[in-house]
PDB file of C-alpha atoms in Angstrom:
ATOM      1  CA  MET A 650     195.445  80.001  58.026  1.00 86.00           C
ATOM      2  CA  LYS A 651     192.592  80.237  60.109  1.00 93.00           C
ATOM      3  CA  ILE A 652     189.761  83.244  60.502  1.00 93.00           C
ATOM      4  CA  GLU A 653     187.050  83.329  62.646  1.00 94.00           C
ATOM      5  CA  ASN A 654     184.681  86.361  63.822  1.00 93.00           C
ATOM      6  CA  LYS A 655     183.091  84.532  67.020  1.00 93.00           C
ATOM      7  CA  GLU A 656     183.917  87.386  69.403  1.00 94.00           C
ATOM      8  CA  ARG A 657     182.261  89.870  67.251  1.00 93.00           C
ATOM      9  CA  ILE A 658     179.245  87.971  66.686  1.00 94.00           C
ATOM     10  CA  ILE A 659     178.855  87.483  70.404  1.00 94.00           C
ATOM     11  CA  LYS A 660     179.022  91.263  70.820  1.00 95.00           C
ATOM     12  CA  LEU A 661     176.552  91.925  68.052  1.00 93.00           C
ATOM     13  CA  ARG A 662     174.129  89.511  69.311  1.00 92.00           C
ATOM     14  CA  LYS A 663     174.100  91.072  72.553  1.00 95.00           C
ATOM     15  CA  LEU A 664     173.676  94.150  71.247  1.00 95.00           C
ATOM     16  CA  PHE A 665     170.737  93.304  68.913  1.00 94.00           C
ATOM     17  CA  TYR A 666     168.881  91.549  71.929  1.00 93.00           C
ATOM     18  CA  MET A 667     169.576  94.220  74.587  1.00 96.00           C
ATOM     19  CA  VAL A 668     168.359  97.067  72.424  1.00 96.00           C
ATOM     20  CA  SER A 669     165.237  94.873  71.149  1.00 94.00           C
ATOM     21  CA  VAL A 670     164.298  94.301  74.933  1.00 96.00           C
ATOM     22  CA  VAL A 671     164.668  98.048  75.717  1.00 96.00           C
ATOM     23  CA  ILE A 672     162.515  98.794  72.611  1.00 96.00           C
ATOM     24  CA  ALA A 673     159.991  96.194  73.560  1.00 95.00           C
ATOM     25  CA  VAL A 674     159.853  97.461  77.007  1.00 96.00           C
ATOM     26  CA  ALA A 675     159.403 100.918  75.858  1.00 96.00           C
ATOM     27  CA  ALA A 676     156.666  99.864  73.530  1.00 95.00           C
ATOM     28  CA  LEU A 677     154.991  98.051  76.448  1.00 95.00           C
ATOM     29  CA  VAL A 678     155.048 100.886  78.766  1.00 95.00           C
ATOM     30  CA  LEU A 679     153.651 103.600  76.144  1.00 94.00           C
ATOM     31  CA  PHE A 680     150.783 101.195  75.301  1.00 93.00           C
ATOM     32  CA  LEU A 681     149.942 100.611  79.153  1.00 94.00           C
ATOM     33  CA  LEU A 682     150.012 104.615  79.630  1.00 94.00           C
ATOM     34  CA  ASP A 683     147.346 104.542  76.936  1.00 92.00           C
ATOM     35  CA  LEU A 684     149.896 106.445  74.590  1.00 93.00           C
ATOM     36  CA  THR A 685     149.048 104.271  71.571  1.00 92.00           C
ATOM     37  CA  ILE A 686     150.290 106.338  68.864  1.00 94.00           C
ATOM     38  CA  LEU A 687     153.718 106.513  70.312  1.00 94.00           C
ATOM     39  CA  GLY A 688     153.669 102.835  71.272  1.00 93.00           C
ATOM     40  CA  ILE A 689     152.888 102.004  67.742  1.00 95.00           C
ATOM     41  CA  ALA A 690     156.016 104.329  66.382  1.00 96.00           C
ATOM     42  CA  VAL A 691     158.111 102.696  68.834  1.00 95.00           C
ATOM     43  CA  VAL A 692     157.077  99.123  67.332  1.00 95.00           C
ATOM     44  CA  GLY A 693     157.795 100.744  63.968  1.00 96.00           C
ATOM     45  CA  VAL A 694     161.339 101.540  65.456  1.00 96.00           C
ATOM     46  CA  PHE A 695     161.817  97.928  66.253  1.00 94.00           C
ATOM     47  CA  ALA A 696     160.630  96.859  63.052  1.00 94.00           C
ATOM     48  CA  LEU A 697     163.308  98.887  61.115  1.00 95.00           C
ATOM     49  CA  TRP A 698     166.011  97.589  63.725  1.00 93.00           C
ATOM     50  CA  PHE A 699     165.339  94.058  62.882  1.00 90.00           C
ATOM     51  CA  LEU A 700     164.952  94.889  59.330  1.00 90.00           C
ATOM     52  CA  TYR A 701     168.513  96.236  59.382  1.00 89.00           C
ATOM     53  CA  PHE A 702     169.807  93.102  60.564  1.00 87.00           C
ATOM     54  CA  GLN A 703     168.050  91.186  58.282  1.00 85.00           C
ATOM     55  CA  VAL A 704     169.276  92.969  55.175  1.00 85.00           C
ATOM     56  CA  ALA A 705     172.865  93.240  56.656  1.00 85.00           C
ATOM     57  CA  ASP A 706     172.613  89.311  57.115  1.00 86.00           C
ATOM     58  CA  HIS A 707     175.581  89.206  59.733  1.00 90.00           C
ATOM     59  CA  GLN A 708     177.046  85.911  59.833  1.00 92.00           C
ATOM     60  CA  TYR A 709     179.321  83.809  61.958  1.00 94.00           C
ATOM     61  CA  ILE A 710     182.144  82.749  59.682  1.00 95.00           C
ATOM     62  CA  TYR A 711     184.881  80.072  60.204  1.00 96.00           C
ATOM     63  CA  PHE A 712     187.510  79.757  57.582  1.00 95.00           C
ATOM     64  CA  SER A 713     190.499  77.479  57.356  1.00 94.00           C
ATOM     65  CA  ASP A 714     192.588  76.315  54.546  1.00 92.00           C
ATOM     66  CA  ALA A 715     194.874  73.850  56.404  1.00 91.00           C
ATOM     67  CA  ASN A 716     195.492  70.072  55.396  1.00 92.00           C
ATOM     68  CA  ASN A 717     194.939  71.125  51.770  1.00 92.00           C
ATOM     69  CA  LYS A 718     191.397  71.694  52.224  1.00 94.00           C
ATOM     70  CA  VAL A 719     189.132  74.789  51.942  1.00 94.00           C
ATOM     71  CA  LEU A 720     186.756  74.850  54.943  1.00 95.00           C
ATOM     72  CA  LEU A 721     183.951  77.601  55.420  1.00 95.00           C
ATOM     73  CA  ARG A 722     181.451  77.209  58.358  1.00 95.00           C
ATOM     74  CA  TYR A 723     178.825  79.662  58.419  1.00 94.00           C
ATOM     75  CA  TYR A 724     175.367  80.630  59.990  1.00 92.00           C
ATOM     76  CA  LYS A 725     172.947  83.569  60.400  1.00 90.00           C
ATOM     77  CA  ALA A 726     174.017  85.548  63.571  1.00 88.00           C
ATOM     78  CA  ILE A 727     170.617  87.228  64.166  1.00 85.00           C
ATOM     79  CA  ARG A 728     167.713  84.575  63.952  1.00 79.00           C
ATOM     80  CA  PHE A 729     164.656  83.549  65.470  1.00 73.00           C
ATOM     81  CA  GLY A 730     163.986  79.846  65.738  1.00 69.00           C
ATOM     82  CA  GLY A 731     166.195  77.144  64.738  1.00 68.00           C
ATOM     83  CA  GLY A 732     169.400  77.924  63.380  1.00 71.00           C
ATOM     84  CA  GLU A 733     170.641  76.869  59.891  1.00 81.00           C
ATOM     85  CA  TYR A 734     174.189  75.895  59.933  1.00 88.00           C
ATOM     86  CA  ASN A 735     176.216  75.488  56.635  1.00 91.00           C
ATOM     87  CA  SER A 736     179.544  74.063  55.837  1.00 94.00           C
ATOM     88  CA  ILE A 737     181.585  73.965  52.722  1.00 93.00           C
ATOM     89  CA  GLU A 738     184.614  71.724  52.405  1.00 94.00           C
ATOM     90  CA  PHE A 739     186.471  70.607  49.503  1.00 94.00           C
ATOM     91  CA  PRO A 740     190.062  69.933  48.512  1.00 94.00           C
ATOM     92  CA  GLN A 741     191.980  73.174  47.434  1.00 93.00           C
ATOM     93  CA  TYR A 742     192.846  71.971  43.945  1.00 93.00           C
ATOM     94  CA  MET A 743     189.182  72.103  43.206  1.00 94.00           C
ATOM     95  CA  LEU A 744     188.776  75.972  43.699  1.00 93.00           C
ATOM     96  CA  GLN A 745     188.624  77.453  40.262  1.00 93.00           C
ATOM     97  CA  ASN A 746     187.501  81.228  41.472  1.00 93.00           C
ATOM     98  CA  ALA A 747     186.394  83.131  44.483  1.00 93.00           C
ATOM     99  CA  TYR A 748     184.271  86.245  43.774  1.00 91.00           C
ATOM    100  CA  PHE A 749     183.968  89.143  46.229  1.00 91.00           C
ATOM    101  CA  GLU A 750     181.035  91.412  45.757  1.00 90.00           C
ATOM    102  CA  ASN A 751     180.963  94.579  47.603  1.00 83.00           C
ATOM    103  CA  SER A 752     177.886  96.886  48.233  1.00 80.00           C
ATOM    104  CA  MET A 753     176.859  99.769  50.112  1.00 71.00           C
ATOM    105  CA  ALA A 754     180.448 101.213  49.596  1.00 67.00           C
ATOM    106  CA  GLY A 755     181.986  98.121  50.900  1.00 63.00           C
ATOM    107  CA  LYS A 756     179.950  97.850  54.119  1.00 72.00           C
ATOM    108  CA  MET A 757     178.191  94.900  52.901  1.00 83.00           C
ATOM    109  CA  SER A 758     180.169  92.108  50.865  1.00 89.00           C
ATOM    110  CA  ASP A 759     179.661  88.506  49.874  1.00 92.00           C
ATOM    111  CA  LEU A 760     181.794  85.595  48.898  1.00 93.00           C
ATOM    112  CA  THR A 761     181.052  83.182  46.151  1.00 94.00           C
ATOM    113  CA  LEU A 762     183.045  79.937  45.511  1.00 95.00           C
ATOM    114  CA  ILE A 763     183.330  78.228  42.189  1.00 95.00           C
ATOM    115  CA  VAL A 764     184.948  74.684  42.113  1.00 95.00           C
ATOM    116  CA  LYS A 765     185.405  72.215  39.323  1.00 93.00           C
ATOM    117  CA  THR A 766     183.620  68.772  39.920  1.00 90.00           C
ATOM    118  CA  LYS A 767     183.622  65.813  37.779  1.00 90.00           C
ATOM    119  CA  ARG A 768     180.247  67.178  36.234  1.00 91.00           C
ATOM    120  CA  GLY A 769     181.629  70.641  35.655  1.00 92.00           C
ATOM    121  CA  MET A 770     181.777  73.970  37.348  1.00 93.00           C
ATOM    122  CA  ALA A 771     179.822  74.158  40.690  1.00 93.00           C
ATOM    123  CA  GLU A 772     178.789  77.646  42.341  1.00 94.00           C
ATOM    124  CA  TYR A 773     178.269  77.533  46.091  1.00 93.00           C
ATOM    125  CA  PRO A 774     175.573  79.818  47.495  1.00 92.00           C
ATOM    126  CA  SER A 775     176.986  83.155  48.341  1.00 92.00           C
ATOM    127  CA  VAL A 776     178.190  83.685  52.042  1.00 93.00           C
ATOM    128  CA  SER A 777     177.820  87.178  53.649  1.00 92.00           C
ATOM    129  CA  LEU A 778     181.136  88.588  55.041  1.00 92.00           C
ATOM    130  CA  THR A 779     179.566  91.730  56.525  1.00 91.00           C
ATOM    131  CA  ALA A 780     180.347  90.529  60.163  1.00 91.00           C
ATOM    132  CA  LEU A 781     183.993  90.442  59.196  1.00 91.00           C
ATOM    133  CA  SER A 782     186.439  93.163  59.814  1.00 89.00           C
ATOM    134  CA  LYS A 783     188.134  94.726  56.744  1.00 89.00           C
ATOM    135  CA  GLU A 784     191.683  93.068  57.695  1.00 91.00           C
ATOM    136  CA  GLU A 785     189.768  89.737  58.209  1.00 92.00           C
ATOM    137  CA  LYS A 786     188.343  90.304  54.729  1.00 92.00           C
ATOM    138  CA  ARG A 787     191.664  91.157  53.194  1.00 91.00           C
ATOM    139  CA  GLU A 788     193.221  87.823  54.786  1.00 93.00           C
ATOM    140  CA  LEU A 789     190.627  85.711  53.604  1.00 93.00           C
ATOM    141  CA  GLN A 790     191.116  87.303  50.045  1.00 92.00           C
ATOM    142  CA  ARG A 791     194.729  86.659  50.246  1.00 93.00           C
ATOM    143  CA  ALA A 792     194.285  83.133  51.679  1.00 92.00           C
ATOM    144  CA  LEU A 793     191.800  82.135  48.654  1.00 92.00           C
ATOM    145  CA  ASN A 794     194.030  83.743  46.251  1.00 92.00           C
ATOM    146  CA  ALA A 795     197.001  81.826  47.466  1.00 91.00           C
ATOM    147  CA  VAL A 796     195.109  78.842  46.850  1.00 90.00           C
ATOM    148  CA  LEU A 797     194.350  80.078  43.403  1.00 89.00           C
ATOM    149  CA  GLY A 798     197.789  80.716  42.922  1.00 87.00           C
ATOM    150  CA  ILE A 799     197.228  84.359  42.183  1.00 81.00           C
TER     151      ILE A 799
END
């Protein structure tokens, strides 16, 4: 099974950058018109807009369980500067557990994978699944449960 949210991430990035440009232009115009207080308020709106995307932690997700391996690639969708691309790959038999943690009434969710290694159990860092649709989250959970034999 393959799950990928590339199209959703493209739309999300376009929305973020277009609204950010509109807010920045509005703030600039207000400052040029000597409406400093309103300009500062608009800058505050931009700060909240940016903070929302940082807290929501929308990530590009690519998941595959083909060839008896679990492959999970992910990176932050909204970022400034260089990107941090991450990948998790291991044979399916090593997977011991997969925790799905939901918050904000299921709007934000994280996935934590636990694998068995020669040195014991290892826990991968949590991956945000916020940018996946509900159906994609269910498919991912079904696929991981199938690997676990649940």
